[in-house]
Coordinates of C-alpha atoms in Angstrom, one line a residue:
Chain A
M1 CA -55.9 266.3 -79.8
Q2 CA -56.6 262.3 -80.7
G3 CA -52.7 262.0 -80.3
N4 CA -52.2 263.4 -76.8
F5 CA -55.1 261.3 -75.8
A6 CA -53.4 258.0 -77.3
V7 CA -49.5 259.1 -75.6
V8 CA -51.6 260.0 -72.1
Y9 CA -53.6 256.6 -72.5
C10 CA -50.1 254.4 -73.1
R11 CA -48.6 256.2 -70.5
A12 CA -51.1 255.2 -68.3
M13 CA -50.8 251.4 -69.2
L14 CA -47.4 251.7 -68.3
R15 CA -47.6 252.4 -65.2
E16 CA -46.5 249.8 -62.2
D17 CA -50.2 249.9 -60.9
F18 CA -52.2 249.6 -64.1
T19 CA -54.4 246.6 -65.0
L20 CA -56.6 246.2 -68.0
T21 CA -60.7 246.2 -67.3
K22 CA -62.7 244.0 -68.8
R23 CA -63.7 246.5 -71.6
Q24 CA -60.2 247.1 -72.8
L25 CA -59.7 243.5 -72.7
G26 CA -62.8 243.4 -74.9
L27 CA -61.5 245.8 -77.4
L28 CA -58.0 243.8 -77.5
L29 CA -59.7 240.9 -78.1
I30 CA -61.7 242.6 -81.0
I31 CA -58.7 244.4 -82.5
I32 CA -56.9 240.7 -82.5
G33 CA -60.2 238.6 -84.0
V34 CA -60.5 241.2 -86.7
A35 CA -56.6 241.5 -87.6
G36 CA -56.3 238.1 -87.3
F37 CA -59.5 237.1 -89.8
A38 CA -58.1 239.8 -92.1
A39 CA -54.5 238.6 -92.1
I40 CA -55.7 235.0 -92.5
L41 CA -57.8 235.8 -95.4
A42 CA -55.1 238.1 -96.8
I43 CA -52.7 234.7 -97.1
D44 CA -54.8 233.5 -100.3
I45 CA -54.5 237.1 -101.4
I46 CA -50.6 237.8 -101.1
D47 CA -49.8 234.0 -102.0
V48 CA -51.3 234.2 -105.6
G49 CA -49.2 230.8 -106.3
R50 CA -51.6 228.9 -104.2
E51 CA -54.2 226.4 -105.1
G52 CA -57.9 225.4 -103.6
G53 CA -58.6 228.6 -101.8
I54 CA -59.6 228.3 -98.2
G55 CA -58.0 225.4 -96.3
P56 CA -59.5 223.4 -93.5
A57 CA -56.5 225.0 -91.0
Q58 CA -57.2 228.2 -92.1
R59 CA -60.9 227.6 -91.8
M60 CA -60.5 226.2 -88.0
A61 CA -58.1 229.5 -87.4
L62 CA -61.1 231.8 -89.2
G63 CA -63.6 230.3 -86.6
L64 CA -61.2 230.9 -83.6
M65 CA -60.5 234.5 -84.8
A66 CA -64.0 235.1 -85.2
A67 CA -65.0 233.4 -81.4
L68 CA -62.1 235.7 -80.2
A69 CA -63.8 239.1 -81.6
L70 CA -67.4 237.8 -80.5
A71 CA -66.3 237.3 -77.1
G72 CA -64.5 240.8 -77.0
L73 CA -67.8 242.4 -78.2
T74 CA -69.4 240.5 -75.0
L75 CA -67.0 242.2 -72.6
L76 CA -67.4 246.0 -73.6
P77 CA -70.6 246.4 -71.2
I78 CA -68.9 245.4 -68.3
T79 CA -66.5 248.5 -67.8
D80 CA -64.8 249.0 -64.5
T81 CA -63.9 245.6 -63.3
P82 CA -60.4 244.4 -63.7
A83 CA -60.0 241.9 -65.8
Chain B
M1 CA -66.3 211.1 -52.7
A2 CA -64.7 208.0 -51.3
A3 CA -65.8 205.8 -54.4
A4 CA -64.3 208.7 -56.7
L5 CA -60.8 208.2 -54.8
L6 CA -61.1 204.6 -54.7
V7 CA -61.7 204.4 -58.7
L8 CA -59.2 207.0 -59.2
L9 CA -56.5 205.0 -57.0
G10 CA -57.3 201.8 -58.8
Y11 CA -56.3 203.7 -62.4
F12 CA -53.0 204.7 -60.2
V13 CA -51.9 201.0 -59.7
V14 CA -52.8 200.5 -63.5
Y15 CA -50.4 203.6 -64.4
V16 CA -47.5 202.3 -61.8
A17 CA -47.8 198.4 -63.1
F18 CA -48.1 199.5 -66.6
A19 CA -44.8 201.8 -66.3
A20 CA -43.0 199.0 -64.2
N21 CA -43.5 196.7 -67.0
L22 CA -42.6 199.2 -70.2
M23 CA -39.2 199.8 -67.8
Q24 CA -38.4 195.8 -68.6
F25 CA -39.0 195.9 -72.1
P26 CA -35.7 196.9 -73.8
F27 CA -37.0 197.4 -77.3
D28 CA -39.1 200.3 -79.1
Y29 CA -42.8 200.0 -77.3
D30 CA -43.8 203.0 -79.4
Q31 CA -42.4 203.8 -82.4
G32 CA -39.7 205.7 -82.9
E33 CA -38.5 205.8 -79.4
G34 CA -35.1 204.0 -80.3
F35 CA -34.6 207.6 -82.2
E36 CA -34.9 209.4 -78.7
L37 CA -32.1 207.0 -77.0
V38 CA -29.9 207.8 -79.9
D39 CA -30.2 211.3 -79.6
T40 CA -29.5 210.9 -76.0
I41 CA -26.3 208.6 -76.8
M42 CA -25.3 211.4 -78.8
F43 CA -25.6 214.1 -76.2
S44 CA -23.9 212.0 -73.6
Q45 CA -20.8 211.8 -76.0
G46 CA -20.7 215.6 -76.8
Q47 CA -22.2 215.5 -79.9
W48 CA -25.4 217.1 -81.5
P49 CA -28.2 215.0 -83.0
Y50 CA -29.0 217.7 -85.7
Q51 CA -27.1 216.2 -88.5
D52 CA -26.8 216.3 -92.1
T53 CA -29.0 213.5 -93.3
N54 CA -27.8 213.4 -97.2
V55 CA -24.4 212.0 -95.7
Y56 CA -24.1 208.5 -93.8
P57 CA -25.5 207.6 -91.5
F58 CA -28.0 209.7 -92.7
Y59 CA -29.6 210.4 -89.3
S60 CA -30.6 213.2 -88.0
S61 CA -33.6 214.4 -85.2
N62 CA -36.4 217.1 -85.1
Y63 CA -36.8 217.4 -81.4
P64 CA -35.3 220.0 -79.0
P65 CA -32.6 219.4 -76.9
L66 CA -33.1 219.4 -72.8
F67 CA -34.7 215.9 -72.2
H68 CA -32.0 214.3 -74.1
V69 CA -29.8 216.3 -72.4
M70 CA -31.7 215.6 -68.9
A71 CA -31.3 211.5 -69.6
A72 CA -27.7 211.7 -71.0
P73 CA -25.6 211.2 -67.4
F74 CA -27.4 207.8 -67.5
V75 CA -25.5 206.5 -70.6
W76 CA -22.5 207.5 -68.8
F77 CA -23.6 205.0 -65.9
F78 CA -25.7 202.2 -67.2
G79 CA -25.2 202.4 -71.5
P80 CA -27.7 202.7 -74.1
A81 CA -31.0 201.2 -72.5
Y82 CA -34.6 202.3 -72.5
W83 CA -35.5 202.4 -68.7
Y84 CA -34.3 205.5 -67.7
G85 CA -35.9 207.6 -70.0
R86 CA -39.0 205.7 -69.5
L87 CA -38.7 206.6 -65.8
L88 CA -37.9 210.4 -66.1
G89 CA -41.3 210.1 -68.5
F90 CA -43.1 208.4 -65.9
L91 CA -41.8 210.8 -63.0
G92 CA -42.7 213.9 -65.0
T93 CA -46.1 212.6 -65.0
L94 CA -46.4 212.0 -61.1
V95 CA -44.3 215.6 -60.6
T96 CA -47.3 217.6 -62.8
A97 CA -50.1 215.4 -61.0
A98 CA -48.6 216.9 -57.8
A99 CA -48.2 220.3 -59.2
I100 CA -52.1 220.5 -60.1
G101 CA -53.0 218.7 -56.9
Y102 CA -51.0 221.5 -55.2
A103 CA -52.6 224.4 -57.5
V104 CA -56.0 223.3 -56.3
H105 CA -54.9 223.2 -52.5
R106 CA -53.4 226.5 -52.9
E107 CA -56.7 228.0 -54.7
T108 CA -59.3 226.7 -52.7
G109 CA -58.0 224.8 -49.3
H110 CA -59.6 221.4 -50.4
R111 CA -57.4 218.8 -49.5
L112 CA -59.4 215.8 -51.1
V113 CA -60.5 217.6 -54.0
A114 CA -56.9 218.5 -54.5
V115 CA -55.9 214.9 -54.7
L116 CA -58.5 213.6 -56.9
S117 CA -57.3 216.5 -59.3
G118 CA -54.0 214.9 -59.7
L119 CA -55.3 211.8 -60.0
A120 CA -57.6 212.4 -62.6
F121 CA -54.6 213.6 -64.9
L122 CA -52.9 210.3 -64.2
A123 CA -56.3 208.4 -65.1
S124 CA -56.7 210.0 -68.6
N125 CA -56.0 207.6 -71.3
T126 CA -53.5 209.5 -72.8
I127 CA -51.8 210.6 -70.2
Y128 CA -51.2 206.8 -69.1
H129 CA -50.4 205.4 -72.6
I130 CA -47.7 208.4 -73.2
G131 CA -46.1 208.8 -69.5
P132 CA -43.8 205.8 -69.1
L133 CA -42.5 206.3 -72.7
F134 CA -38.6 207.5 -73.7
R135 CA -40.4 210.7 -74.8
Q136 CA -40.0 214.4 -74.3
H137 CA -43.4 215.3 -74.4
M138 CA -44.6 214.7 -70.4
T139 CA -41.5 216.3 -69.7
M140 CA -42.4 219.3 -71.4
V141 CA -46.0 219.1 -69.8
M142 CA -44.6 218.7 -66.6
F143 CA -42.1 222.2 -67.0
E144 CA -45.4 224.2 -68.4
T145 CA -47.4 222.9 -65.4
L146 CA -44.7 224.1 -62.9
A147 CA -44.4 227.4 -64.8
V148 CA -48.0 228.2 -64.7
V149 CA -48.3 227.3 -60.8
V150 CA -45.1 229.6 -60.5
L151 CA -46.3 232.7 -62.3
A152 CA -50.3 232.2 -61.1
H153 CA -49.7 234.4 -58.0
A154 CA -46.4 236.2 -59.1
N155 CA -48.1 239.4 -59.5
E156 CA -49.2 239.7 -56.3
I157 CA -45.7 239.1 -54.6
E158 CA -45.5 242.7 -52.7
D159 CA -41.9 242.2 -52.3
R160 CA -39.8 243.4 -55.6
G161 CA -37.0 241.1 -55.3
R162 CA -39.2 237.8 -54.7
R163 CA -41.7 238.8 -57.4
R164 CA -38.8 239.0 -59.9
R165 CA -37.5 235.6 -59.1
A166 CA -40.5 234.1 -59.5
L167 CA -40.9 235.8 -62.7
A168 CA -38.0 234.3 -63.7
L169 CA -38.1 231.3 -62.7
G170 CA -41.7 230.7 -64.0
L171 CA -40.7 232.3 -67.4
G172 CA -37.6 230.0 -67.4
L173 CA -39.5 226.8 -66.8
I174 CA -41.1 227.6 -70.1
L175 CA -38.2 228.0 -71.7
C176 CA -37.0 224.8 -70.6
A177 CA -40.6 223.2 -71.5
G178 CA -39.9 224.9 -74.9
F179 CA -36.4 223.4 -75.5
T180 CA -38.0 219.9 -74.5
K181 CA -40.4 219.9 -77.1
Q182 CA -41.7 223.0 -79.6
L183 CA -45.4 222.5 -78.7
A184 CA -45.0 224.7 -75.7
Y185 CA -45.3 227.7 -77.5
A186 CA -48.8 227.8 -76.7
T187 CA -48.2 227.9 -73.0
A188 CA -45.7 230.7 -73.7
I189 CA -48.5 232.7 -75.4
A190 CA -50.9 232.0 -72.6
A191 CA -48.2 233.1 -69.9
L192 CA -47.4 236.9 -71.5
A193 CA -51.2 237.0 -72.3
F194 CA -51.4 236.7 -68.6
L195 CA -48.8 239.0 -67.6
F196 CA -50.1 241.5 -69.8
I197 CA -53.8 241.4 -68.8
R198 CA -52.4 242.3 -65.0
N199 CA -49.6 244.6 -65.8
P200 CA -48.8 245.4 -69.5
R201 CA -45.5 247.3 -68.4
R202 CA -44.5 244.0 -66.7
G203 CA -45.7 241.8 -69.8
I204 CA -43.6 243.8 -71.8
V205 CA -40.7 243.8 -70.0
W206 CA -40.6 240.5 -68.8
G207 CA -41.7 239.2 -72.6
M208 CA -38.9 241.1 -74.2
G209 CA -36.4 239.4 -71.9
F210 CA -38.1 236.3 -71.9
A211 CA -38.0 236.4 -76.1
A212 CA -34.1 237.8 -76.0
T213 CA -33.4 234.8 -73.9
G214 CA -35.1 232.2 -76.1
V215 CA -33.6 233.6 -79.4
L216 CA -30.2 233.6 -77.8
I217 CA -30.1 230.4 -77.2
F218 CA -32.0 229.0 -80.4
L219 CA -29.5 231.0 -82.4
G220 CA -26.6 229.9 -80.2
I221 CA -27.5 226.1 -81.3
N222 CA -28.6 227.0 -84.9
V223 CA -24.9 228.2 -85.2
A224 CA -23.4 225.1 -82.9
T225 CA -25.2 223.1 -85.8
D226 CA -24.2 224.7 -89.0
G227 CA -27.9 225.3 -89.5
Q228 CA -28.8 221.9 -89.2
W229 CA -30.8 223.0 -85.8
W230 CA -33.2 225.4 -87.8
L231 CA -33.7 222.8 -90.7
Q232 CA -34.7 219.7 -88.4
T233 CA -36.3 221.3 -85.8
I234 CA -38.5 223.6 -87.6
T235 CA -38.9 223.4 -91.5
A236 CA -39.0 219.3 -91.6
N237 CA -41.9 220.0 -88.8
V238 CA -43.8 221.3 -91.5
N239 CA -46.2 218.4 -92.1
D240 CA -49.7 217.8 -94.2
F241 CA -52.7 218.8 -92.3
I242 CA -55.4 216.1 -92.0
P243 CA -58.6 218.0 -90.6
D244 CA -60.4 214.6 -90.3
Q245 CA -57.9 213.9 -87.7
T246 CA -57.8 216.8 -85.8
V247 CA -61.8 216.7 -85.6
G248 CA -61.8 213.1 -84.7
L249 CA -59.1 213.3 -81.8
F250 CA -61.3 216.5 -80.5
R251 CA -64.3 214.4 -80.0
L252 CA -62.1 211.8 -78.2
W253 CA -60.8 214.5 -76.1
F254 CA -64.5 215.2 -75.0
S255 CA -65.9 212.1 -75.0
L256 CA -62.6 211.0 -72.4
H257 CA -62.6 214.0 -70.5
G258 CA -66.4 215.6 -70.5
F259 CA -67.0 215.0 -67.3
L260 CA -64.0 217.4 -66.2
L261 CA -64.2 219.5 -69.2
V262 CA -67.5 221.3 -68.9
P263 CA -66.7 222.5 -65.3
A264 CA -63.2 223.7 -66.1
A265 CA -64.9 225.7 -69.3
L266 CA -67.5 226.6 -66.6
L267 CA -64.9 228.1 -64.6
V268 CA -63.0 229.7 -67.6
I269 CA -66.3 231.7 -68.5
Y270 CA -66.8 232.7 -64.9
E271 CA -63.7 233.8 -64.6
F272 CA -64.1 235.8 -68.3
Y273 CA -67.1 237.7 -66.8
F274 CA -67.3 238.0 -63.3
D275 CA -63.8 237.3 -61.8
R276 CA -60.1 238.3 -62.4
L277 CA -58.8 235.6 -65.5
S278 CA -56.5 233.5 -64.1
I279 CA -53.4 232.0 -66.0
Y280 CA -54.9 228.5 -65.3
A281 CA -57.9 229.9 -67.9
L282 CA -55.8 231.4 -70.2
W283 CA -53.5 228.2 -70.5
F284 CA -56.4 226.0 -70.9
V285 CA -57.6 227.9 -73.7
A286 CA -54.2 228.5 -75.6
A287 CA -53.5 224.3 -75.1
T288 CA -57.1 223.8 -76.0
A289 CA -56.6 225.5 -79.1
N290 CA -52.9 224.2 -79.7
G291 CA -55.4 220.8 -80.2
I292 CA -56.0 221.9 -83.8
L293 CA -52.5 221.0 -84.4
S294 CA -52.9 217.3 -83.6
G295 CA -54.4 216.9 -87.1
K296 CA -50.4 217.1 -88.6
W297 CA -48.9 213.9 -89.8
G298 CA -46.9 212.2 -87.2
A299 CA -48.9 214.0 -84.4
G300 CA -51.9 212.7 -82.3
D301 CA -53.7 212.6 -78.8
S302 CA -50.5 213.4 -77.0
Y303 CA -51.0 217.0 -78.5
F304 CA -54.3 217.4 -75.7
A305 CA -51.9 216.4 -73.0
T306 CA -51.3 219.7 -71.7
A307 CA -55.0 220.8 -72.3
I308 CA -55.6 217.7 -69.7
A309 CA -53.5 219.2 -67.4
A310 CA -55.4 222.1 -67.4
L311 CA -58.9 220.9 -67.6
C312 CA -58.0 218.5 -64.1
L313 CA -56.6 221.9 -62.6
L314 CA -59.3 223.9 -63.4
S315 CA -62.3 221.7 -62.8
G316 CA -60.8 221.1 -59.5
I317 CA -61.1 224.5 -58.8
F318 CA -64.5 224.4 -59.6
M319 CA -65.5 221.2 -57.8
A320 CA -64.1 222.6 -54.6
R321 CA -65.2 226.2 -54.9
T322 CA -68.7 224.6 -55.6
L323 CA -68.6 222.0 -52.5
Q324 CA -67.5 225.4 -50.6
G325 CA -70.5 227.4 -52.1
Q326 CA -67.6 229.8 -52.9
W327 CA -69.2 231.5 -56.1
R328 CA -69.9 235.1 -56.3
F329 CA -71.4 237.1 -59.2
P330 CA -70.8 240.7 -58.8
S331 CA -73.5 243.2 -60.7
N332 CA -73.3 243.0 -64.3
Y333 CA -75.7 242.9 -67.6
L334 CA -74.9 238.9 -67.3
S335 CA -75.8 238.4 -63.8
R336 CA -78.7 240.5 -63.9
L337 CA -79.7 238.3 -66.7
L338 CA -78.5 234.6 -66.2
V339 CA -77.7 233.9 -62.3
D340 CA -80.4 236.6 -60.3
P341 CA -83.3 234.8 -61.1
F342 CA -81.7 231.4 -60.0
R343 CA -80.4 233.2 -56.8
R344 CA -83.3 232.1 -54.8
F345 CA -82.1 228.2 -55.4
G346 CA -78.6 228.7 -54.4
K347 CA -79.1 226.6 -51.1
G348 CA -80.6 223.8 -52.9
I349 CA -78.0 224.2 -55.7
G350 CA -75.1 223.9 -52.6
T351 CA -76.7 220.8 -51.6
A352 CA -77.1 219.0 -55.1
A353 CA -73.2 219.7 -55.1
L354 CA -72.4 217.2 -52.7
V355 CA -73.8 214.7 -55.0
V356 CA -73.4 215.9 -58.3
V357 CA -69.5 216.4 -57.8
P358 CA -68.3 212.8 -56.5
L359 CA -70.8 211.8 -59.4
L360 CA -68.7 213.6 -62.2
Y361 CA -65.3 211.8 -60.7
L362 CA -67.1 208.9 -61.1
G363 CA -68.4 209.7 -64.3
Y364 CA -65.0 210.5 -65.8
G365 CA -63.8 207.3 -63.8
R366 CA -66.3 205.4 -66.2
A367 CA -65.4 207.2 -69.4
V368 CA -61.4 206.9 -69.3
L369 CA -61.7 202.9 -68.4
H370 CA -58.6 200.8 -69.3
M371 CA -57.1 198.2 -67.7
P372 CA -55.5 194.9 -68.4
T373 CA -58.2 192.0 -68.4
T374 CA -55.8 189.0 -67.3
G375 CA -53.7 188.4 -64.8
P376 CA -54.2 187.4 -61.0
V377 CA -54.7 190.8 -60.0
F378 CA -56.9 192.5 -63.2
G379 CA -58.4 189.4 -64.1
P380 CA -61.0 189.1 -61.7
I381 CA -61.3 192.9 -61.6
A382 CA -61.9 192.6 -65.2
Q383 CA -64.1 189.6 -65.0
F384 CA -66.3 191.3 -62.5
L385 CA -66.7 194.5 -64.7
G386 CA -67.5 192.3 -67.8
L387 CA -64.9 193.9 -69.5
E388 CA -63.3 192.0 -72.3
A389 CA -60.2 193.0 -74.2
N390 CA -60.3 195.1 -77.2
A391 CA -56.3 196.1 -77.4
L392 CA -53.5 194.0 -78.1
N393 CA -52.4 191.4 -75.0
G394 CA -55.7 191.5 -73.0
F395 CA -55.8 195.1 -72.8
Y396 CA -59.2 196.8 -72.5
D397 CA -59.2 200.3 -73.6
S398 CA -62.2 202.6 -73.8
A399 CA -60.7 205.0 -76.3
G400 CA -59.1 202.4 -78.3
R401 CA -59.0 202.8 -81.9
I402 CA -61.9 205.3 -82.4
A403 CA -59.9 208.3 -84.2
G404 CA -57.0 208.4 -86.4
G405 CA -53.9 209.7 -84.7
Y406 CA -54.9 208.1 -81.3
A407 CA -52.0 205.8 -80.2
D408 CA -53.0 202.3 -79.9
I409 CA -50.8 201.7 -77.1
G410 CA -51.6 200.7 -73.4
H411 CA -51.0 197.0 -73.2
F412 CA -48.5 195.4 -71.1
T413 CA -45.8 193.6 -72.9
T414 CA -45.0 190.0 -72.9
E415 CA -41.8 187.4 -72.1
D416 CA -43.0 186.6 -75.9
D417 CA -42.3 190.1 -77.2
I418 CA -38.7 190.2 -75.7
A419 CA -38.0 186.8 -77.0
A420 CA -39.1 187.8 -80.1
G421 CA -37.2 191.4 -80.2
W422 CA -33.8 189.1 -78.9
E423 CA -34.3 187.2 -82.2
I424 CA -34.1 190.2 -84.4
V425 CA -31.0 191.3 -82.7
E426 CA -29.6 187.7 -83.5
L427 CA -30.3 188.2 -87.0
V428 CA -28.4 191.9 -87.1
R429 CA -25.9 190.7 -84.9
S430 CA -25.3 188.0 -87.5
A431 CA -25.3 190.2 -90.6
E432 CA -22.2 191.1 -92.3
G433 CA -21.4 194.9 -92.4
P434 CA -24.4 198.0 -92.2
V435 CA -27.9 196.8 -91.3
L436 CA -30.9 199.2 -92.3
S437 CA -33.3 199.1 -89.0
E438 CA -36.7 201.4 -88.5
E439 CA -36.0 200.3 -85.1
A440 CA -32.6 201.9 -83.5
A441 CA -32.9 199.4 -80.7
F442 CA -31.7 196.1 -82.6
N443 CA -29.0 198.1 -83.8
L444 CA -27.6 199.3 -80.7
H445 CA -28.0 195.8 -79.2
A446 CA -25.9 194.7 -81.8
G447 CA -23.2 196.8 -81.8
K448 CA -23.9 198.1 -85.3
D449 CA -24.2 201.9 -86.5
V450 CA -28.0 203.3 -86.3
I451 CA -28.4 204.3 -89.7
T452 CA -31.1 206.8 -90.4
N453 CA -34.6 207.9 -88.7
P454 CA -37.1 207.1 -91.0
T455 CA -40.0 209.5 -89.8
Q456 CA -37.1 212.4 -90.2
L457 CA -36.0 211.6 -93.7
L458 CA -40.0 211.5 -94.5
N459 CA -40.7 214.7 -92.9
L460 CA -37.3 216.2 -94.7
A461 CA -38.5 214.8 -98.1
G462 CA -42.0 215.9 -97.7
N463 CA -40.5 219.4 -97.7
G464 CA -38.0 218.9 -100.3
M465 CA -35.0 218.9 -98.0
F466 CA -33.7 215.4 -98.4
E467 CA -31.3 214.4 -101.1
S468 CA -31.7 210.6 -101.3
D469 CA -28.7 209.6 -103.7
G470 CA -26.6 208.5 -100.8
L471 CA -28.9 206.3 -99.2
L472 CA -30.4 205.0 -102.4
S473 CA -26.6 204.1 -103.4
M474 CA -26.0 202.1 -100.4
I475 CA -29.8 200.4 -101.3
R476 CA -28.9 199.9 -104.8
N477 CA -25.4 198.4 -104.3
Q478 CA -26.7 196.2 -101.7
E479 CA -24.6 197.0 -99.0
F480 CA -27.0 196.2 -96.5
E481 CA -27.2 192.7 -96.0
L482 CA -30.1 192.8 -93.8
L483 CA -33.0 195.3 -93.4
V484 CA -35.7 195.5 -90.4
L485 CA -38.7 197.3 -91.5
R486 CA -41.8 198.0 -89.0
A487 CA -44.0 201.0 -90.4
Q488 CA -42.3 201.5 -93.9
F489 CA -42.3 205.4 -92.8
Y490 CA -39.3 205.8 -95.4
P491 CA -39.5 208.4 -98.5
P492 CA -41.4 206.3 -101.3
D493 CA -38.4 206.4 -103.2
I494 CA -36.2 204.6 -100.7
L495 CA -38.9 202.3 -100.5
K496 CA -39.2 201.8 -104.1
A497 CA -35.6 200.9 -104.2
I498 CA -36.2 198.7 -101.3
G499 CA -38.4 196.7 -103.2
E500 CA -36.6 196.3 -106.2
Y501 CA -33.2 195.2 -104.7
Y502 CA -34.6 193.7 -101.5
R503 CA -36.6 190.3 -101.0
H504 CA -39.1 189.3 -98.0
D505 CA -37.3 186.9 -96.1
D506 CA -38.9 186.8 -93.0
A507 CA -41.6 188.1 -90.6
I508 CA -41.5 188.6 -86.9
E509 CA -43.9 189.6 -84.5
M510 CA -42.7 191.9 -81.7
N511 CA -45.3 193.8 -79.4
G512 CA -48.4 193.4 -82.0
F513 CA -46.4 195.1 -84.6
E514 CA -44.6 192.7 -87.9
Y515 CA -41.4 193.7 -88.2
L516 CA -40.2 192.5 -91.6
I517 CA -36.9 190.8 -92.5
L518 CA -35.6 191.6 -95.8
R519 CA -32.3 190.3 -97.3
P520 CA -30.7 191.1 -101.1
K521 CA -32.0 189.7 -104.1
S522 CA -29.7 187.3 -105.2
D523 CA -29.9 187.6 -109.0
L524 CA -29.1 191.4 -109.0
N525 CA -25.9 191.1 -107.0
P526 CA -23.9 193.7 -108.3

C-alpha cells in the first residue's frame, strides 16, 4: 500500500505541470538537513585515522544543516501554497 | 534619492579612474596576476597551462581556462601585456552591474532603483578593488549573474522552443562560469534547486544534461592534459582552513554591505513564507553559504563577490517594492502572528519608506567609503570630507586592514612604481642564464623563461604532490644568477635552499611591496 503511494506520488511529481508546495519543500529541507548533519558527523566515525574531533569547518557545516532542517520545520504548517 | 544617486555615481567615477590607472601599470598590481598572463600566453600558443611541475620550468596553473582563452586573442595582436586582462575584468563588472539593473527593472519597473542597484554593486569595496585586475573572478561573477537573470523566468515561457533555448542558455552560462573559476558551483546548485522546486521533472532532466556536459568537458581536458587538469585544479586546491579568517571576512562583509544586506535577507524571508522562491533568493543563500570557503588559505574577500551581486539585486527589488507599496501577505500562521497586528500602520510605513529607502543607499555609500585623498579632483573632496589616507599612495579605504584575507589593494599606482618595476626588469635582463622571479612580469619583459608559479608549488607541496628535486638541484647548483622574491610563497624546502645558497643583494620597493634581489653566495660557487 505504502509502495503504491510512493509510486503514485513520484509519478505526480514528474508531471509537466507539477510544482513543489511550501510543505513539500519543508519536508525536503528537513530530509537534507538531517541527512547532511548525520553525514558530516559520520566523517569522524568513518575516517578513524583523523585526529582532533569535529573541526571548525565541520562545525560551520553542521550549523548550516541544522538551520536548513529548522527552516524546513517552519514551512510544514503552510500547506497548499506553491513554493 | 538624488543624493544617493550622486554618491554612487561618485564611486563609479573613482572606479573608472582606478581601472584606467591600473591598465597603464605594466607589472603585477595584485600578487600572481602575471601568472594569469602566462596562462593566457600559453593558450594563445595552443598549449595547456596545466603542466608537470616536477620538471623545468616547474610551472602550472590552478585555474580553469575560459577567462584566459577569452584573453588569448589579445596576445596575438598586442603581445604579452596586463591591460587587456584588466580591461576584460573591468568590462565584466560593468556587464554584471547592467544585468543587476536590468533584473531589478524587469521585476519592479522602477528605473531609478534599478540604476542604484547596479551602481551599488560597483561601489562595493570588494568589487572595486578586484574588478580591474587581470584575474578571472569577476568574469565568473558576470557569467553567474547573466545565467541567473536568464533563468529567472524561463519556467514561465509558454512556447516550448523558446523555453528550451532560455534554459540551455542559462545553464550554458553557468558552465561558462564554472570553467572560468571553480567557485561557480554554488550558483549551479542554486539554479538546479530553483528548477527542481518549480518543476521537478524539468530540474532532473536539465540537471542531468547539465552535469553530463560539464563532466564531458572536464574529462576531455583531463585526458588532453594527461591528468594534470585534475591534479592542478582540484587536488592542489585543498588548502588549510583558517576559521578566524572566515569569521573576520563575514563581519567585514556585513559591516560594509549591511544597509543592503538586511533588505535582501528580508526579501528572501518574505519569499520563503509568503511568495514563490525566486532564483535570486536561492542564489543569494547559496553564494552567502559559499562565503565560508573564504577562510581557505589563498582565499579572501573576493569569495563574497557573487553574494554581493545577489544582495544588490535582491535589495533593489525590496526597495522598489517598498516604494511602490507592492507587498502582499497571504494568510498563513505567520502572517496572522506577525503581519496582521500591523496592517493598520501600512499607510504610515509606506510614507516612511520614501525617506528610509534613500537613507539606506546613503548609509551604504558611507559604509563603503573609498577614494584617493590626493590629486586635483579627489584631494579637495577628501579634504571636504575630512578623510586622511589609511592605505598606500594617499588612498582611503573604509575596509582596509580590518580582516585577514582582505586584499590590501585599491590604491592608485604612481610613476615611481613603474620606474621601480623597470629597474627590476633591467636587473633580470642583464643577468646571464635563467632568473627565478616570484613575479612573472619581470621575466616576460626581459624576454626570459617564466620559472615556477610559487603559490601553485606551495599548494601542491601542501598536498604532498610536488617533488622539489629538480628545482632544488638548480638552486643548489646556483644555476640562477638572480632571484626576485616578493611574498616568499615558495614551499618551505625551496625557501630553505634559497637561504643557504643565495645572499640578499638589494631591495626595491614597488607598489608598496619590497622586492628582494638575491644573488649566489660567492663562497659556495660549485
